[in-house]
Coordinates of C-alpha atoms and ligand atoms in Angstrom, one line a residue:
R1 CA 0.9 4.3 3.2
S2 CA 3.7 2.3 1.6
K3 CA 2.7 -1.2 2.6
Y4 CA -0.3 -1.8 0.5
D5 CA 1.2 -2.8 -2.9
L6 CA -0.2 0.4 -4.2
D7 CA 0.9 3.9 -4.9
P8 CA 0.1 5.9 -1.7
V9 CA -2.2 8.2 -3.6
A10 CA -4.0 5.3 -5.1
F11 CA -4.4 3.9 -1.6
E12 CA -6.2 7.0 -0.5
V13 CA -8.4 6.8 -3.5
E14 CA -9.2 3.2 -2.6
L15 CA -10.1 4.2 1.0
E16 CA -12.4 6.9 -0.3
R17 CA -14.1 4.3 -2.6
L18 CA -14.6 1.9 0.3
W19 CA -15.9 4.7 2.6
L20 CA -18.4 5.9 0.0
Q21 CA -19.7 2.4 -0.3
V22 CA -20.6 2.2 3.4
K23 CA -21.4 5.9 4.1
P24 CA -25.2 5.6 3.4
L25 CA -25.4 2.8 5.9
Y26 CA -23.5 4.9 8.5
D27 CA -25.7 7.9 7.8
S28 CA -28.8 5.8 8.4
L29 CA -27.4 4.4 11.7
H30 CA -26.3 7.9 12.8
C31 CA -29.8 9.4 12.1
Y32 CA -31.6 6.6 14.0
V33 CA -29.3 6.7 17.0
R34 CA -29.4 10.5 17.3
A35 CA -33.2 10.4 17.2
R36 CA -33.3 7.9 20.0
L37 CA -30.7 9.8 22.1
T38 CA -32.8 13.0 21.6
E39 CA -35.7 11.0 23.1
T40 CA -33.6 10.1 26.0
Y41 CA -31.8 13.3 26.8
G42 CA -34.0 16.0 25.1
P43 CA -33.4 18.3 22.2
E44 CA -31.2 20.7 24.2
V45 CA -28.6 18.0 24.8
V46 CA -29.0 16.2 21.5
P47 CA -30.3 18.7 18.9
P48 CA -31.9 17.2 15.7
G49 CA -29.8 18.0 12.6
K50 CA -26.7 18.5 14.6
P51 CA -23.7 16.3 15.4
I52 CA -24.1 13.8 18.3
P53 CA -22.4 14.8 21.5
V54 CA -19.6 12.3 21.5
H55 CA -19.7 11.5 25.2
L56 CA -23.2 10.0 24.9
L57 CA -22.1 7.1 22.8
G58 CA -21.0 4.7 25.5
N59 CA -17.3 4.5 24.8
L60 CA -14.5 6.9 25.7
W61 CA -13.6 7.4 22.1
A62 CA -17.1 6.8 20.6
Q63 CA -15.4 4.2 18.4
Q64 CA -18.0 1.5 19.1
W65 CA -21.4 2.3 20.3
G66 CA -22.6 -1.1 21.6
N67 CA -22.8 0.1 25.1
V68 CA -25.8 2.3 24.3
Y69 CA -27.8 -0.5 22.9
D70 CA -30.3 -0.4 25.8
L71 CA -31.0 3.3 25.0
V72 CA -31.6 2.7 21.3
E73 CA -33.0 -0.9 21.2
P74 CA -35.7 -1.3 18.5
K75 CA -39.3 -1.1 19.5
G76 CA -41.9 -3.3 18.0
V77 CA -39.7 -6.1 16.9
A78 CA -38.7 -9.3 18.8
D79 CA -36.0 -9.1 21.4
P80 CA -32.9 -11.3 21.0
G81 CA -33.7 -12.5 24.5
Y82 CA -30.2 -12.4 25.9
A83 CA -27.2 -10.1 26.5
L84 CA -24.0 -11.9 26.1
T85 CA -22.2 -10.2 29.0
E86 CA -25.0 -11.3 31.4
R87 CA -24.8 -14.9 30.0
L88 CA -21.0 -15.1 30.5
E89 CA -21.3 -13.9 34.0
K90 CA -24.2 -16.2 34.9
A91 CA -22.4 -19.2 33.4
G92 CA -19.5 -18.5 35.7
Y93 CA -17.0 -17.7 32.9
D94 CA -13.7 -16.3 34.1
P95 CA -10.9 -14.8 31.9
I96 CA -9.2 -18.1 31.3
K97 CA -12.4 -19.8 30.3
M98 CA -13.1 -17.0 27.9
V99 CA -9.6 -17.5 26.3
K100 CA -10.0 -21.3 26.2
T101 CA -13.4 -20.8 24.5
G102 CA -11.7 -18.5 21.9
E103 CA -9.0 -21.0 21.3
A104 CA -11.5 -23.8 20.9
F105 CA -13.0 -21.9 18.0
F106 CA -9.7 -21.9 16.2
T107 CA -9.0 -25.6 16.9
S108 CA -12.6 -26.4 15.6
L109 CA -11.3 -25.2 12.2
G110 CA -8.5 -27.7 12.4
M111 CA -5.7 -25.5 13.7
A112 CA -3.3 -26.8 16.4
P113 CA -3.9 -25.7 19.9
L114 CA -1.8 -22.9 21.4
P115 CA 1.5 -24.1 23.1
E116 CA 1.6 -24.6 26.9
T117 CA 3.9 -21.6 27.2
F118 CA 1.0 -19.4 25.9
W119 CA -0.9 -20.2 29.1
E120 CA 2.2 -19.8 31.3
R121 CA 3.5 -16.5 29.9
S122 CA 0.5 -14.5 28.8
M123 CA -1.0 -11.7 31.0
F124 CA -4.8 -12.3 31.1
V125 CA -5.8 -10.1 34.0
K126 CA -4.7 -6.8 35.4
P127 CA -2.0 -7.4 38.0
R128 CA -2.7 -5.9 41.5
D129 CA 0.8 -5.0 42.3
R130 CA 2.0 -2.9 39.4
D131 CA 0.9 -0.6 36.6
V132 CA 0.6 -2.1 33.1
V133 CA -0.6 -1.1 29.7
C134 CA -4.0 -2.7 29.5
H135 CA -4.6 -2.0 25.8
A136 CA -4.9 -5.6 24.4
S137 CA -2.1 -6.9 22.3
A138 CA -0.7 -10.2 20.9
W139 CA 2.9 -11.2 20.7
S140 CA 5.1 -13.6 18.9
V141 CA 8.2 -13.3 21.2
D142 CA 10.7 -15.6 19.5
Q143 CA 9.1 -15.5 16.0
K144 CA 8.5 -19.2 16.4
D145 CA 6.0 -20.5 18.9
D146 CA 6.4 -18.3 22.0
L147 CA 3.0 -16.8 21.5
R148 CA 1.3 -14.6 24.2
I149 CA -1.4 -12.1 24.7
K150 CA -1.4 -9.2 27.1
M151 CA -4.8 -8.1 28.2
C152 CA -6.7 -7.0 31.3
I153 CA -9.7 -9.3 30.6
Q154 CA -13.1 -8.5 32.1
V155 CA -16.0 -10.9 31.8
N156 CA -18.1 -9.1 29.2
E157 CA -19.1 -9.3 25.5
E158 CA -16.5 -6.7 24.4
D159 CA -13.6 -8.6 25.8
F160 CA -14.9 -11.9 24.5
N161 CA -14.7 -10.3 21.1
T162 CA -11.3 -8.8 21.7
I163 CA -10.0 -12.3 22.8
H164 CA -10.9 -13.7 19.4
H165 CA -9.3 -10.6 17.8
E166 CA -6.0 -11.1 19.7
L167 CA -5.9 -14.9 19.2
G168 CA -6.3 -14.1 15.5
H169 CA -3.0 -12.3 15.6
N170 CA -1.4 -15.3 17.5
F171 CA -2.6 -17.9 15.0
Y172 CA -1.6 -15.8 12.1
Q173 CA 1.8 -15.1 13.6
R174 CA 2.5 -18.8 14.2
A175 CA 1.5 -19.6 10.6
H176 CA 3.7 -16.9 9.0
N177 CA 6.6 -17.5 11.3
T178 CA 7.5 -20.2 8.8
Q179 CA 8.3 -17.5 6.2
D180 CA 11.5 -15.7 5.7
P181 CA 11.9 -12.9 8.3
L182 CA 10.8 -10.1 5.9
F183 CA 7.6 -11.9 5.1
R184 CA 6.5 -12.7 8.7
D185 CA 3.6 -10.4 8.6
G186 CA 0.0 -10.2 7.3
A187 CA -0.8 -9.9 3.6
N188 CA -1.4 -6.4 4.6
D189 CA -2.0 -5.1 8.2
G190 CA -5.7 -5.0 7.6
F191 CA -5.6 -8.8 7.1
H192 CA -3.9 -9.2 10.5
E193 CA -6.5 -7.1 12.2
A194 CA -9.4 -8.8 10.4
L195 CA -8.6 -12.5 11.1
G196 CA -9.8 -12.9 14.7
D197 CA -12.7 -10.5 14.1
T198 CA -13.8 -12.8 11.3
L199 CA -14.1 -15.7 13.7
A200 CA -15.9 -13.5 16.2
L201 CA -18.5 -12.8 13.5
S202 CA -19.3 -16.5 13.6
V203 CA -20.2 -16.2 17.3
T204 CA -23.9 -16.5 16.4
P205 CA -26.9 -17.4 18.5
K206 CA -26.6 -20.9 17.2
Y207 CA -23.0 -21.1 18.3
L208 CA -23.9 -19.7 21.7
M209 CA -26.5 -22.4 22.1
R210 CA -23.8 -24.9 21.4
L211 CA -21.7 -23.5 24.2
G212 CA -24.8 -23.7 26.5
L213 CA -24.8 -20.0 27.0
I214 CA -28.3 -19.5 25.6
D215 CA -31.0 -22.1 25.4
K216 CA -33.0 -21.1 22.3
E217 CA -32.3 -19.3 19.1
P218 CA -33.9 -15.9 18.8
P219 CA -36.7 -15.9 16.2
A220 CA -36.2 -14.5 12.7
D221 CA -38.0 -11.3 13.7
A222 CA -35.2 -10.6 16.2
D223 CA -32.9 -10.1 13.3
V224 CA -33.3 -6.3 13.4
A225 CA -32.3 -6.2 17.0
L226 CA -29.4 -8.5 16.5
L227 CA -28.2 -6.5 13.5
L228 CA -28.6 -3.2 15.3
R229 CA -26.4 -4.5 18.2
Q230 CA -23.8 -5.5 15.7
A231 CA -24.0 -2.3 13.7
L232 CA -23.5 -0.2 16.8
D233 CA -20.0 -1.7 17.0
K234 CA -19.1 -2.5 13.5
V235 CA -20.7 0.3 11.4
A236 CA -20.2 3.0 13.9
F237 CA -16.5 2.1 13.8
L238 CA -16.0 2.7 10.1
P239 CA -15.7 6.5 10.1
F240 CA -13.7 6.4 13.4
G241 CA -11.3 4.0 11.7
L242 CA -10.7 6.5 8.9
V243 CA -10.3 9.6 11.1
I244 CA -7.3 8.6 13.2
D245 CA -4.8 8.3 10.2
K246 CA -6.4 11.1 8.2
W247 CA -5.4 13.2 11.1
R248 CA -2.0 11.6 11.5
W249 CA -1.2 11.8 7.8
G250 CA -2.1 15.5 8.0
V251 CA 0.2 16.0 10.9
F252 CA 3.1 14.1 9.3
S253 CA 2.8 15.9 6.0
G254 CA 2.6 19.3 7.7
R255 CA -0.9 20.0 6.2
I256 CA -2.1 20.2 9.8
P257 CA 0.2 22.6 11.6
A258 CA 1.1 22.2 15.3
D259 CA -1.2 25.1 16.3
R260 CA -4.2 23.3 14.9
Y261 CA -3.7 19.8 16.1
N262 CA -6.8 19.7 18.3
Q263 CA -9.0 21.7 15.9
A264 CA -8.1 19.5 13.0
W265 CA -9.0 16.4 15.1
W266 CA -12.5 17.6 15.8
D267 CA -13.0 18.9 12.3
L268 CA -12.3 15.4 11.0
K269 CA -14.6 13.8 13.7
L270 CA -17.3 16.2 12.7
K271 CA -16.9 15.6 9.0
Y272 CA -16.8 11.8 9.0
Q273 CA -18.5 10.7 12.3
G274 CA -20.9 13.5 12.8
V275 CA -19.9 13.9 16.4
A276 CA -19.2 17.0 18.5
P277 CA -17.0 17.4 21.6
P278 CA -18.7 17.4 25.0
S279 CA -17.5 20.9 25.8
P280 CA -15.6 23.7 23.9
R281 CA -12.1 22.6 23.0
S282 CA -9.0 24.6 22.3
E283 CA -5.3 24.1 21.4
A284 CA -4.7 23.9 25.2
Q285 CA -6.0 20.4 24.9
F286 CA -4.6 17.5 22.9
D287 CA -7.5 15.1 22.5
P288 CA -5.8 12.8 19.9
G289 CA -3.3 11.9 22.7
A290 CA -6.0 10.1 24.5
K291 CA -6.2 7.4 21.9
Y292 CA -3.7 4.6 22.5
H293 CA -2.5 4.4 18.9
V294 CA -1.6 8.0 18.6
P295 CA 1.2 8.3 21.2
G296 CA 1.9 4.6 20.7
N297 CA 2.5 5.3 17.0
T298 CA 0.4 2.3 15.8
P299 CA -1.0 2.8 12.3
Y300 CA -4.7 2.9 12.3
M301 CA -6.0 2.5 8.8
R302 CA -5.5 -1.2 9.3
Y303 CA -8.6 -1.3 11.5
F304 CA -10.8 0.5 8.9
L305 CA -9.6 -2.1 6.3
A306 CA -10.2 -4.9 8.8
H307 CA -13.8 -3.8 9.3
V308 CA -14.4 -4.1 5.6
L309 CA -12.3 -7.3 5.1
Q310 CA -13.8 -9.3 7.9
F311 CA -17.3 -9.1 6.3
Q312 CA -15.8 -10.1 3.0
F313 CA -14.0 -13.1 4.7
H314 CA -17.1 -14.0 6.6
R315 CA -19.3 -14.0 3.5
D316 CA -17.0 -16.2 1.5
L317 CA -15.8 -18.5 4.3
T318 CA -19.4 -19.2 5.4
A319 CA -20.4 -20.0 1.8
A320 CA -17.4 -22.3 1.5
A321 CA -18.5 -24.0 4.8
G322 CA -21.9 -24.7 3.1
E323 CA -23.8 -22.2 5.4
T324 CA -26.9 -20.7 4.0
G325 CA -29.4 -18.2 5.4
P326 CA -28.8 -14.5 6.3
L327 CA -25.1 -13.6 6.7
H328 CA -25.4 -12.7 10.4
R329 CA -26.8 -16.1 11.3
R330 CA -24.0 -18.0 9.5
S331 CA -21.0 -19.5 11.4
I332 CA -17.8 -21.2 10.3
Y333 CA -17.5 -23.0 13.6
G334 CA -16.2 -26.5 13.1
S335 CA -15.7 -26.1 9.4
R336 CA -12.4 -27.7 8.2
V337 CA -13.0 -26.3 4.7
A338 CA -13.0 -22.8 6.1
G339 CA -10.1 -23.6 8.3
E340 CA -8.0 -24.8 5.4
K341 CA -8.7 -21.7 3.4
I342 CA -7.7 -19.5 6.4
E343 CA -4.6 -21.6 7.0
R344 CA -3.5 -21.3 3.4
M345 CA -3.8 -17.6 3.5
M346 CA -2.0 -17.2 6.9
L347 CA 0.9 -19.4 5.7
M348 CA 1.6 -17.0 2.8
G349 CA 2.3 -14.2 5.3
A350 CA 3.5 -11.2 3.4
S351 CA 5.3 -13.2 0.8
K352 CA 2.8 -12.3 -2.0
P353 CA 1.0 -9.1 -2.8
W354 CA -2.2 -8.9 -0.7
P355 CA -4.6 -9.4 -3.7
D356 CA -3.1 -12.9 -4.0
A357 CA -3.9 -13.7 -0.4
L358 CA -7.4 -12.2 -0.8
E359 CA -8.0 -14.4 -3.8
A360 CA -6.8 -17.5 -1.9
L361 CA -9.5 -16.8 0.7
T362 CA -12.4 -15.2 -1.2
G363 CA -11.7 -15.7 -4.9
S364 CA -11.7 -11.9 -5.4
R365 CA -8.6 -9.6 -5.8
D366 CA -10.4 -6.5 -4.6
M367 CA -11.3 -5.2 -1.2
D368 CA -15.0 -4.6 -1.4
A369 CA -17.6 -3.4 1.2
S370 CA -20.5 -5.1 -0.5
A371 CA -20.4 -7.8 2.1
V372 CA -20.9 -5.2 4.8
L373 CA -23.9 -3.9 3.0
E374 CA -25.3 -7.4 2.4
Y375 CA -24.8 -8.3 6.1
F376 CA -26.7 -5.2 7.3
A377 CA -29.3 -5.0 4.4
P378 CA -32.3 -5.9 6.5
L379 CA -31.3 -3.4 9.2
K380 CA -30.7 -0.6 6.6
S381 CA -34.3 -0.9 5.3
W382 CA -35.6 -0.9 8.8
L383 CA -33.5 2.1 9.8
D384 CA -34.7 4.0 6.7
E385 CA -38.2 3.3 7.7
Q386 CA -37.6 4.6 11.2
N387 CA -35.8 7.7 9.9
R388 CA -38.7 8.7 7.6
G389 CA -39.6 12.3 8.3
Q390 CA -36.3 12.9 10.1
V391 CA -33.8 15.4 8.8
C392 CA -30.7 13.1 8.6
G393 CA -27.1 14.3 8.4
W394 CA -25.6 17.1 10.5
Q395 CA -24.4 20.7 10.1
Ligands
X8Z401 O1 -6.2 -1.8 19.2 C1 -7.0 -2.7 18.9 C2 -6.7 -4.1 19.3 C3 -5.2 -4.4 19.4 S1 -4.5 -4.7 17.8 C4 -7.3 -4.4 20.7 N1 -8.2 -2.4 18.2 C5 -8.5 -1.1 17.8 C6 -8.8 -0.2 19.0 O2 -9.0 -0.7 20.1 O3 -8.8 1.0 18.8 C7 -9.2 -3.4 17.8 C8 -10.3 -2.6 17.2 C9 -9.7 -1.2 17.0
ZN402 ZN1 -5.2 -6.2 16.6

């Protein structure tokens, strides 16, 4: 908690503030998704008023729920008319083409292309002859221009997003590699995690049309469906993003003793995410160990911050790019103005307190989840409508 230009206790207060800003949105999403899963699996499996069984959410860690979209897709509103995974497959995209497409987004903002060595030295697909760590990562090997990613790319929407995420690290690294060694880092680690995701938020239907992946823009009344798809990943992630380090900080401080590691994990997941384990758990299991960042010792609050910051960046960069209309239809693709702002922030690295970097990008010195709320506002009203008569929350 020492790397946020804040007293560690003040940092925790700040996190609580951001969480309380978005909690009503999460609660509405949770309530709606649970009701739809109850319809699918029956009240014995998904009891109303209770936490959602975590294994029904379409992801091993239930950190993003996009894979259950088909089970919860809205009724009575227009359909977006496409699923990106299917479009990528149909258009014959392969892993390299996906990465090239991601790179082209960055260069459209005026950034220099990645060096030839990136293409020679990266690992894009899972090798057949040896075991590797497939969890995606991005590297600046010589702290200059030997940039690489390591991923086991599959042709689907999730990996298309992750490619933008990883390239965000590489472009940021190349920019801050010009700083003194101590400052070769993000303004804070949440900034590093947010950068590529910010570009991925600009992967709008209009942009997909430009790529030739879809041939018409979904109508305005498909907004609820588009936003729900996005919320299943981005809003569902928020409490998950909090829980990992709340658990870890408890362990490191001794507040969570070794004979309660697993219990404390599920207590936190219940409290923040409203999810329950698939079967009874005990201290004979160590479920936190299944999450890469726990044994890998990678701090995790960065991703919670990133999920707030990326919407703040998106709102302010798209405005700078002259985009109007609902936030989720706006894209910075091709905007040199947005590109220059990003570049200016990236070049600062960690040489200034993060509020300075935030100000350079957004004009504000505070992290603020109001952009998340604004982005999802039409969905929130719709969810609350659907949830009428339901008992939301969990016991
Ligand atoms: O670990 C990652 C990136 C590498 S920095 C792929 N992410 C978190 C996760 O997978 O748990 C990105 C989103 C959250
Ligand atoms: Zn990352």
